[in-house]
């Protein structure tokens, strides 16, 4: 064969391989338009806004007070800096960073595998499964839970090979990224603990007790992850002392008092209960003997899913992004078990059978996520949403300006503020500190406490909101008529509460009502 013939054959072969993979690649890649479509997740938008304000000179946990530990704000400095350096908006900068991170994690997940030891259907599935673990989170992509799952998946793939004594490529890189992902919330640390204990047990079965322990001690991966966590812990008193001295006491005294569910009630949340019903029989299959190294991946995925379930239950909320990791890991376990069953059934012997079977499994994964999640439904309904309505008002009256928002919620305030390039004047994201202060009715029987009766956190909110409002009156004020505070003889009114402060009352007299819709009222300056 001539050199020209060989040179033209290679691209043709690659093109044919890509064409065969196209149906399996379609499910994860079809989530990309959803990622770029509005609205971005409200919590993700709020964290990005705080990181942008931090980068602009405000002080984290002094001017910007939130319950989230600092790591997520540090990571969001990357898109914030990208936006400032390039002039693009913060939201597109964050979306580009999420896509870049997703494809990097996808690449790492491909590198840590031993493709020769995989069946044909499993090989096709594992080629596309990392993309689903990253992008199928849909509306919740960018939340700490979804970042944890995305960063942890290459680590789980590498762990399955480490149990067999292999040293996967890029295992140290995946360990650092997984360490960062699991460090985003202390609730996540049960997942790597369960995985590493399973590896220790597998090594002891394979090598004997003494040699199994010796191999575990010599493995750099858990030590590297532990070093990441210890460095992060050390940074809290050294770099972020206000988090320990100010925010943690607020969390214990106010945030944890804001309602919550028992672990059983969380388990019975319909979306989580559905995921558990899917997961339960899969765990029975994954944990059956034999427990040899070739069967490690399903076991590790099952343990990770149980760790994610424990994390969701211990957070006592049952919110969607707490549930997404359980769904993603349960779907990953289901498709891996399905791929291995199809390989044993020799489905790959049919022409194109492996690629078709892998594509079907990927589609089932994606369909479950679409059925259970909020995407693409939030995106399709964006034009009629409160976020779009508030964004339009902010564009008209306060684009690029400062806005005071008195609401217990994050949405629709975020991402409307992001889209309108407006900046919240509050030192918190919402009125969560007042919610905690008034979780029960005041002992004196009055609707509002007098300043002398207020706790330090409540007086801080009362004073700083009024003083900041008077010192630099914002272009607009958004008021929520649903305060998120129990009825105590009368409805809690944010305006009535803060108007008891003379600075707030005088400044408020210069505002007029511009529009009301639903539970929100939009005020602008008279002059």
Coordinates of C-alpha atoms in Angstrom, one line a residue:
X1 CA 0.0 0.0 0.0
X2 CA 1.3 3.5 -0.9
X3 CA 2.1 6.1 1.7
X4 CA -0.8 8.2 0.4
X5 CA -3.2 5.3 0.7
X6 CA -2.2 4.7 4.3
X7 CA -2.4 8.4 5.1
X8 CA -6.0 8.6 3.7
X9 CA -7.1 5.4 5.4
X10 CA -6.3 6.6 8.9
X11 CA -8.6 9.7 8.8
X12 CA -11.3 7.5 7.2
X13 CA -11.0 4.9 10.0
X14 CA -11.2 7.7 12.7
X15 CA -14.2 9.1 10.9
X16 CA -15.9 5.7 10.9
X17 CA -15.2 5.2 14.6
X18 CA -16.6 8.7 15.4
X19 CA -19.7 8.0 13.3
X20 CA -20.2 4.7 15.2
X21 CA -19.9 6.5 18.5
X22 CA -22.2 9.4 17.5
X23 CA -25.4 7.9 18.9
X24 CA -23.8 7.2 22.3
X25 CA -22.1 10.6 22.4
X26 CA -25.4 12.4 21.6
X27 CA -27.0 12.1 25.1
X28 CA -24.3 13.9 27.1
X29 CA -23.6 16.4 24.3
X30 CA -27.2 17.4 24.0
X31 CA -27.1 18.7 27.5
X32 CA -24.6 21.4 26.5
X33 CA -27.3 23.7 24.9
X34 CA -29.2 23.4 28.2
X35 CA -26.1 24.5 30.1
X36 CA -25.8 27.7 28.1
X37 CA -29.5 28.5 28.0
X38 CA -31.0 30.8 30.6
X39 CA -31.6 30.6 33.5
X40 CA -28.4 29.5 35.2
X41 CA -29.0 27.9 38.6
X42 CA -29.9 30.6 41.2
X43 CA -27.6 29.4 43.9
X44 CA -24.7 29.1 41.4
X45 CA -25.4 32.6 40.2
X46 CA -25.5 33.9 43.8
X47 CA -22.1 32.4 44.6
X48 CA -20.6 33.8 41.4
X49 CA -21.9 37.2 42.3
X50 CA -20.3 37.1 45.7
X51 CA -17.0 36.0 44.2
X52 CA -17.1 38.9 41.8
X53 CA -17.8 41.3 44.6
X54 CA -14.9 39.7 46.6
X55 CA -12.6 40.1 43.6
X56 CA -13.7 43.8 43.3
X57 CA -12.5 44.6 46.8
X58 CA -15.2 43.6 49.3
X59 CA -14.1 41.3 52.1
X60 CA -15.4 37.7 52.3
X61 CA -17.2 37.0 55.6
X62 CA -17.0 40.7 56.6
X63 CA -18.8 42.5 53.8
X64 CA -20.1 39.3 52.2
X65 CA -21.6 36.9 54.8
X66 CA -22.8 33.5 53.8
X67 CA -23.0 30.0 55.3
X68 CA -21.0 28.4 52.5
X69 CA -17.4 27.5 53.4
X70 CA -14.8 29.5 51.4
X71 CA -13.7 26.8 48.9
X72 CA -16.6 27.3 46.5
X73 CA -15.9 31.1 46.5
X74 CA -12.2 30.5 45.8
X75 CA -13.1 28.3 42.8
X76 CA -15.6 30.9 41.5
X77 CA -12.8 33.5 41.5
X78 CA -11.6 31.7 38.3
X79 CA -14.7 32.7 36.2
X80 CA -14.9 36.0 38.0
X81 CA -11.3 36.8 37.0
X82 CA -11.9 35.5 33.5
X83 CA -14.9 37.9 33.2
X84 CA -12.9 40.8 34.4
X85 CA -9.9 40.1 32.2
X86 CA -11.9 39.5 29.0
X87 CA -14.9 41.8 29.4
X88 CA -17.4 39.0 29.0
X89 CA -20.3 38.7 31.4
X90 CA -19.8 36.6 34.6
X91 CA -22.4 34.0 33.7
X92 CA -21.0 33.1 30.3
X93 CA -17.5 33.0 31.9
X94 CA -18.8 30.6 34.5
X95 CA -20.5 28.4 31.9
X96 CA -17.3 28.3 29.8
X97 CA -15.3 27.2 32.9
X98 CA -17.9 24.5 33.7
X99 CA -17.7 23.1 30.2
X100 CA -13.9 23.2 30.2
X101 CA -13.8 21.4 33.6
X102 CA -16.3 18.9 32.3
X103 CA -14.3 18.0 29.2
X104 CA -11.1 17.8 31.3
X105 CA -12.7 15.4 33.7
X106 CA -14.1 13.4 30.8
X107 CA -10.5 13.2 29.4
X108 CA -9.1 12.1 32.8
X109 CA -11.8 9.4 33.1
X110 CA -10.7 8.0 29.8
X111 CA -7.1 8.0 30.8
X112 CA -7.5 6.1 34.1
X113 CA -9.2 3.1 32.4
X114 CA -7.8 -0.1 31.0
X115 CA -10.0 -0.5 27.9
X116 CA -8.6 -3.9 27.1
X117 CA -10.2 -5.4 30.2
X118 CA -13.6 -4.0 29.4
X119 CA -16.3 -5.8 27.4
X120 CA -17.4 -4.1 24.1
X121 CA -20.6 -2.7 25.4
X122 CA -19.1 -1.6 28.7
X123 CA -16.2 0.1 26.8
X124 CA -18.7 2.2 24.7
X125 CA -20.7 3.1 27.8
X126 CA -17.6 4.1 29.8
X127 CA -16.5 6.3 26.9
X128 CA -19.6 8.5 27.3
X129 CA -20.6 8.0 30.9
X130 CA -18.2 10.7 32.2
X131 CA -20.0 13.3 30.0
X132 CA -23.3 12.2 31.5
X133 CA -21.9 12.5 35.1
X134 CA -20.9 16.1 34.3
X135 CA -23.6 17.5 32.1
X136 CA -26.7 15.5 32.9
X137 CA -27.1 17.4 36.2
X138 CA -28.9 19.9 34.0
X139 CA -30.2 23.0 35.9
X140 CA -28.2 22.0 39.0
X141 CA -24.8 22.0 37.2
X142 CA -22.3 24.1 39.1
X143 CA -23.8 23.3 42.5
X144 CA -21.3 21.8 45.0
X145 CA -23.0 18.4 44.9
X146 CA -22.7 18.2 41.1
X147 CA -19.1 19.4 41.1
X148 CA -18.4 16.7 43.7
X149 CA -19.9 13.9 41.5
X150 CA -18.1 15.2 38.4
X151 CA -14.7 15.4 40.1
X152 CA -15.2 12.1 42.0
X153 CA -16.1 9.9 39.0
X154 CA -12.6 9.6 37.5
X155 CA -11.4 8.9 41.0
X156 CA -13.9 6.0 41.3
X157 CA -12.9 4.6 37.9
X158 CA -9.2 4.8 39.0
X159 CA -10.1 3.2 42.4
X160 CA -11.6 0.2 40.7
X161 CA -8.2 -0.4 39.0
X162 CA -6.2 0.4 42.1
X163 CA -8.0 -2.4 44.0
X164 CA -6.5 -4.9 41.4
X165 CA -3.0 -3.6 42.0
X166 CA -2.8 -1.4 38.9
X167 CA -1.4 2.1 38.9
X168 CA -3.7 4.1 36.5
X169 CA -2.4 7.0 34.5
X170 CA -3.4 10.4 35.9
X171 CA -4.3 8.9 39.2
X172 CA -2.6 11.6 41.2
X173 CA -4.4 14.4 39.2
X174 CA -7.7 12.7 39.7
X175 CA -6.9 12.4 43.4
X176 CA -6.3 16.1 43.8
X177 CA -9.5 17.0 41.9
X178 CA -11.5 14.5 43.8
X179 CA -10.0 15.8 47.1
X180 CA -11.2 19.3 46.1
X181 CA -14.6 18.0 45.1
X182 CA -15.1 16.1 48.3
X183 CA -13.8 19.1 50.3
X184 CA -16.6 21.3 49.1
X185 CA -18.9 20.0 51.9
X186 CA -18.0 17.9 54.9
X187 CA -21.1 15.8 54.2
X188 CA -19.2 14.4 51.1
X189 CA -16.3 12.9 53.0
X190 CA -18.1 9.6 53.7
X191 CA -17.8 8.7 50.0
X192 CA -14.0 8.6 49.7
X193 CA -13.9 7.0 53.2
X194 CA -16.2 4.2 52.0
X195 CA -14.2 3.8 48.7
X196 CA -10.8 3.6 50.4
X197 CA -12.1 1.1 53.0
X198 CA -13.5 -1.1 50.2
X199 CA -10.1 -0.9 48.5
X200 CA -8.4 -2.0 51.7
X201 CA -10.8 -4.9 52.1
X202 CA -10.2 -5.9 48.4
X203 CA -6.5 -5.8 48.8
X204 CA -6.6 -7.9 52.0
X205 CA -8.7 -10.5 50.2
X206 CA -6.3 -10.5 47.2
X207 CA -2.9 -10.3 49.1
X208 CA -3.6 -11.3 52.6
X209 CA -4.0 -9.0 55.7
X210 CA -0.4 -7.9 56.1
X211 CA 0.4 -7.3 52.4
X212 CA -3.0 -5.6 51.8
X213 CA -2.3 -3.1 54.6
X214 CA 1.2 -2.6 53.2
X215 CA -0.1 -1.8 49.7
X216 CA -2.6 0.6 51.1
X217 CA 0.0 2.5 53.2
X218 CA 2.2 2.8 50.1
X219 CA -0.7 4.1 47.9
X220 CA -0.2 7.9 47.5
X221 CA -3.8 8.6 46.4
X222 CA -5.5 8.6 49.9
X223 CA -2.6 10.5 51.4
X224 CA -2.8 13.1 48.6
X225 CA -6.5 13.7 49.1
X226 CA -5.9 13.9 52.9
X227 CA -3.2 16.5 52.2
X228 CA -5.7 18.6 50.2
X229 CA -8.2 18.4 53.1
X230 CA -5.7 19.3 55.8
X231 CA -4.4 22.2 53.7
X232 CA -7.9 23.5 53.3
X233 CA -8.6 23.1 57.1
X234 CA -5.4 24.9 57.9
X235 CA -6.4 27.8 55.6
X236 CA -9.6 28.5 57.6
X237 CA -8.0 30.0 60.7
X238 CA -5.1 31.5 58.7
X239 CA -6.8 32.9 55.7
X240 CA -10.5 33.0 56.6
X241 CA -10.6 33.6 60.4
X242 CA -14.0 35.4 60.1
X243 CA -15.6 32.2 58.8
X244 CA -14.8 30.4 62.0
X245 CA -15.3 33.4 64.3
X246 CA -18.4 34.9 62.7
X247 CA -20.2 32.6 60.3
X248 CA -20.0 29.3 62.1
X249 CA -21.6 30.7 65.2
X250 CA -24.3 32.2 63.0
X251 CA -24.9 28.9 61.3
X252 CA -25.3 27.1 64.7
X253 CA -27.6 29.8 66.2
X254 CA -29.7 30.9 63.2
X255 CA -29.3 28.9 60.0
X256 CA -29.8 25.4 61.4
X257 CA -33.0 26.7 63.1
X258 CA -34.7 27.4 59.8
X259 CA -36.8 24.3 59.7
X260 CA -35.7 21.0 58.2
X261 CA -36.8 17.5 57.8
X262 CA -36.0 14.3 59.7
X263 CA -33.8 11.8 57.9
X264 CA -36.9 9.7 57.3
X265 CA -38.9 12.6 55.9
X266 CA -36.0 13.4 53.6
X267 CA -36.0 9.8 52.4
X268 CA -39.7 10.1 51.6
X269 CA -39.3 13.2 49.4
X270 CA -40.8 11.8 46.2
X271 CA -37.8 12.6 44.0
X272 CA -35.3 11.0 46.4
X273 CA -37.6 8.0 47.1
X274 CA -37.8 7.3 43.4
X275 CA -34.0 7.3 43.2
X276 CA -33.8 5.0 46.2
X277 CA -36.3 2.6 44.6
X278 CA -34.0 2.5 41.6
X279 CA -30.9 2.1 43.7
X280 CA -32.0 -0.7 46.1
X281 CA -32.1 -3.7 43.7
X282 CA -28.9 -2.4 42.0
X283 CA -27.1 -2.5 45.3
X284 CA -28.2 -6.1 45.9
X285 CA -26.7 -7.1 42.5
X286 CA -23.5 -5.0 42.9
X287 CA -22.8 -6.4 46.4
X288 CA -23.3 -10.1 45.6
X289 CA -20.3 -12.4 45.4
X290 CA -17.8 -12.7 43.8
X291 CA -16.1 -9.8 45.4
X292 CA -13.0 -10.0 43.2
X293 CA -11.2 -7.0 41.6
X294 CA -13.0 -7.3 38.2
X295 CA -16.3 -6.7 40.0
X296 CA -15.0 -3.6 41.9
X297 CA -16.5 -0.8 39.8
X298 CA -20.2 -1.7 40.5
X299 CA -19.4 -2.1 44.2
X300 CA -17.6 1.3 44.4
X301 CA -20.4 3.0 42.5
X302 CA -22.9 1.5 44.9
X303 CA -20.8 2.7 47.9
X304 CA -20.6 6.2 46.4
X305 CA -24.4 6.2 45.9
X306 CA -24.9 5.2 49.5
X307 CA -22.5 8.0 50.6
X308 CA -24.5 10.5 48.5
X309 CA -27.7 9.2 50.0
X310 CA -26.3 9.6 53.6
X311 CA -25.2 13.2 52.6
X312 CA -28.7 14.1 51.4
X313 CA -30.3 12.7 54.6
X314 CA -27.9 14.4 57.0
X315 CA -28.6 17.8 55.4
X316 CA -32.2 17.6 56.5
X317 CA -33.6 19.6 53.5
X318 CA -34.4 17.3 50.6
X319 CA -33.6 19.9 48.1
X320 CA -33.1 19.0 44.4
X321 CA -29.3 19.4 44.3
X322 CA -28.9 17.2 47.4
X323 CA -30.7 14.5 45.5
X324 CA -28.9 14.8 42.1
X325 CA -25.7 12.9 43.2
X326 CA -27.9 9.9 44.3
X327 CA -29.6 10.0 40.9
X328 CA -26.4 10.3 38.9
X329 CA -24.6 7.5 40.8
X330 CA -27.6 5.2 40.7
X331 CA -27.9 5.7 37.0
X332 CA -24.2 5.1 36.5
X333 CA -24.5 1.9 38.5
X334 CA -27.6 0.8 36.5
X335 CA -25.9 1.4 33.2
X336 CA -22.6 -0.3 34.1
X337 CA -24.5 -3.4 35.4
X338 CA -26.6 -3.3 32.2
X339 CA -23.5 -3.0 30.0
X340 CA -21.9 -6.0 31.7
X341 CA -25.0 -8.1 31.4
X342 CA -25.2 -7.3 27.7
X343 CA -21.6 -8.2 27.3
X344 CA -22.2 -11.6 28.9
X345 CA -25.2 -12.0 26.6
X346 CA -22.9 -11.3 23.7
X347 CA -25.0 -8.5 22.4
X348 CA -21.9 -7.1 20.8
X349 CA -21.9 -9.9 18.2
X350 CA -24.6 -8.2 16.2
X351 CA -23.3 -5.8 13.6
X352 CA -22.7 -2.5 15.5
X353 CA -24.2 -4.1 18.5
X354 CA -21.8 -2.7 21.1
X355 CA -22.3 0.9 20.0
X356 CA -26.0 0.5 19.7
X357 CA -26.3 -1.1 23.1
X358 CA -24.1 1.6 24.7
X359 CA -26.2 4.3 23.0
X360 CA -29.4 2.9 24.4
X361 CA -27.9 2.8 27.9
X362 CA -26.7 6.4 27.6
X363 CA -30.2 7.4 26.4
X364 CA -31.8 5.7 29.3
X365 CA -29.5 7.5 31.7
X366 CA -30.3 10.9 30.1
X367 CA -34.0 10.2 30.0
X368 CA -34.1 9.5 33.7
X369 CA -32.3 12.7 34.4
X370 CA -34.6 14.7 32.2
X371 CA -37.7 13.1 33.8
X372 CA -36.6 13.6 37.3
X373 CA -34.8 17.0 36.9
X374 CA -35.7 20.6 36.2
X375 CA -34.0 20.8 32.8
X376 CA -34.9 21.6 30.1
X377 CA -38.2 22.6 31.5
X378 CA -36.8 25.7 33.4
X379 CA -35.1 26.8 30.2
X380 CA -38.2 26.3 28.0
X381 CA -40.3 28.3 30.4
X382 CA -37.8 31.0 31.0
X383 CA -39.5 33.7 29.0
X384 CA -42.6 33.6 31.3
X385 CA -40.7 33.1 34.5
X386 CA -40.2 35.5 37.5
X387 CA -36.5 35.6 36.6
X388 CA -37.2 37.0 33.2
X389 CA -39.7 39.5 34.5
X390 CA -37.3 40.8 37.2
X391 CA -34.4 40.9 34.7
X392 CA -36.5 43.1 32.4
X393 CA -37.4 45.5 35.2
X394 CA -33.7 45.6 36.3
X395 CA -32.6 46.3 32.8
X396 CA -35.1 49.1 32.5
X397 CA -34.5 50.8 35.9
X398 CA -31.3 49.6 37.4
X399 CA -29.0 48.0 34.8
X400 CA -25.4 48.0 36.2
X401 CA -26.6 49.7 39.4
X402 CA -27.1 48.8 43.0
X403 CA -30.3 47.0 44.2
X404 CA -31.7 46.3 47.6
X405 CA -33.7 43.0 47.8
X406 CA -35.7 42.1 50.9
X407 CA -36.6 38.5 50.4
X408 CA -36.1 35.1 52.0
X409 CA -35.4 33.5 48.6
X410 CA -32.4 33.3 46.3
X411 CA -34.5 33.0 43.1
X412 CA -35.6 35.0 41.1
X413 CA -33.2 37.6 42.6
X414 CA -30.4 35.5 41.2
X415 CA -29.7 35.2 38.4
X416 CA -31.7 38.3 37.5
X417 CA -29.1 40.5 39.1
X418 CA -26.3 38.7 37.2
X419 CA -28.1 39.1 33.9
X420 CA -28.8 42.9 34.5
X421 CA -25.2 43.4 35.8
X422 CA -26.7 44.8 39.0
X423 CA -25.2 44.4 42.5
X424 CA -27.0 43.5 45.6
X425 CA -26.5 46.0 48.5
X426 CA -27.0 43.4 51.2
X427 CA -24.1 41.8 53.0
X428 CA -26.0 38.5 52.8
X429 CA -27.6 36.8 49.8
X430 CA -31.1 37.2 51.3
X431 CA -32.9 37.6 54.7
X432 CA -31.8 34.2 56.1
X433 CA -30.5 35.8 59.3
X434 CA -33.9 37.4 60.0
X435 CA -35.6 34.0 59.2
X436 CA -33.5 32.4 61.9
X437 CA -34.0 35.2 64.4
X438 CA -37.8 35.0 64.0
X439 CA -38.1 31.2 63.6
X440 CA -40.3 31.4 66.7
X441 CA -42.5 34.3 67.9
X442 CA -40.9 36.9 70.2
X443 CA -41.3 36.2 73.9
X444 CA -42.8 39.7 74.5
X445 CA -45.8 38.9 72.2
X446 CA -44.9 41.8 69.8
X447 CA -44.5 41.3 66.1
X448 CA -41.0 42.8 66.1
X449 CA -38.4 43.1 68.8
X450 CA -37.1 46.4 69.9
X451 CA -33.4 47.1 69.2
X452 CA -32.5 46.6 72.9
X453 CA -34.2 43.1 72.8
X454 CA -32.4 41.9 69.6
X455 CA -29.7 39.4 69.5
X456 CA -26.4 40.5 68.1
X457 CA -27.0 38.8 64.7
X458 CA -30.5 40.4 64.4
X459 CA -29.3 43.8 65.4
X460 CA -26.4 43.5 62.9
X461 CA -29.0 43.0 60.1
X462 CA -31.3 45.7 61.4
X463 CA -28.4 48.2 61.6
X464 CA -26.4 47.4 58.5
X465 CA -29.4 47.2 56.1
X466 CA -30.6 50.6 57.3
X467 CA -27.2 52.3 57.3
X468 CA -26.1 50.9 53.9
X469 CA -29.5 51.9 52.4
X470 CA -29.1 55.5 53.7
X471 CA -25.4 55.9 52.9
X472 CA -25.8 54.9 49.2
X473 CA -29.4 54.7 48.2
X474 CA -29.8 52.0 45.5
X475 CA -31.5 52.5 42.1
X476 CA -34.2 50.0 43.0
X477 CA -35.7 48.0 45.8
X478 CA -37.4 44.6 45.4
X479 CA -39.7 43.5 48.3
X480 CA -41.1 40.0 48.8
X481 CA -44.5 39.8 50.4
X482 CA -43.8 36.3 51.5
X483 CA -41.3 36.7 54.3
X484 CA -40.6 33.1 55.1
X485 CA -41.2 33.9 58.8
X486 CA -44.1 32.4 60.9
X487 CA -47.2 34.4 61.5
X488 CA -47.2 35.9 65.0
X489 CA -50.4 37.9 65.4
X490 CA -49.6 39.7 62.1
X491 CA -47.7 39.1 58.9
X492 CA -44.0 40.0 59.1
X493 CA -43.3 43.0 56.8
X494 CA -39.8 43.8 55.8
X495 CA -40.6 47.4 55.1
X496 CA -42.4 47.9 58.5
X497 CA -39.6 46.1 60.3
X498 CA -36.7 48.2 58.8
X499 CA -38.8 51.5 58.8
X500 CA -38.5 51.6 62.6
X501 CA -34.9 52.7 62.0
X502 CA -34.9 56.4 61.3
X503 CA -32.2 56.2 58.6
X504 CA -34.2 53.6 56.7
X505 CA -37.5 55.4 57.1
X506 CA -36.2 58.7 55.8
X507 CA -34.5 57.1 52.8
X508 CA -37.5 55.0 52.0
X509 CA -39.7 58.1 51.7
X510 CA -37.8 58.8 48.4
X511 CA -39.0 55.6 46.6
X512 CA -42.2 54.9 44.7
X513 CA -43.9 51.7 43.6
X514 CA -43.1 50.9 40.0
X515 CA -44.7 47.5 39.5
X516 CA -46.1 44.6 41.4
X517 CA -46.3 41.0 40.2
X518 CA -47.1 37.9 42.1
X519 CA -45.4 38.1 45.5
X520 CA -42.9 40.8 44.5
X521 CA -43.1 44.6 44.5
X522 CA -40.5 46.7 42.6
X523 CA -39.7 50.2 43.8
X524 CA -37.6 52.9 42.2
X525 CA -36.4 56.4 43.3
X526 CA -38.8 59.3 42.9
X527 CA -36.1 61.7 41.9

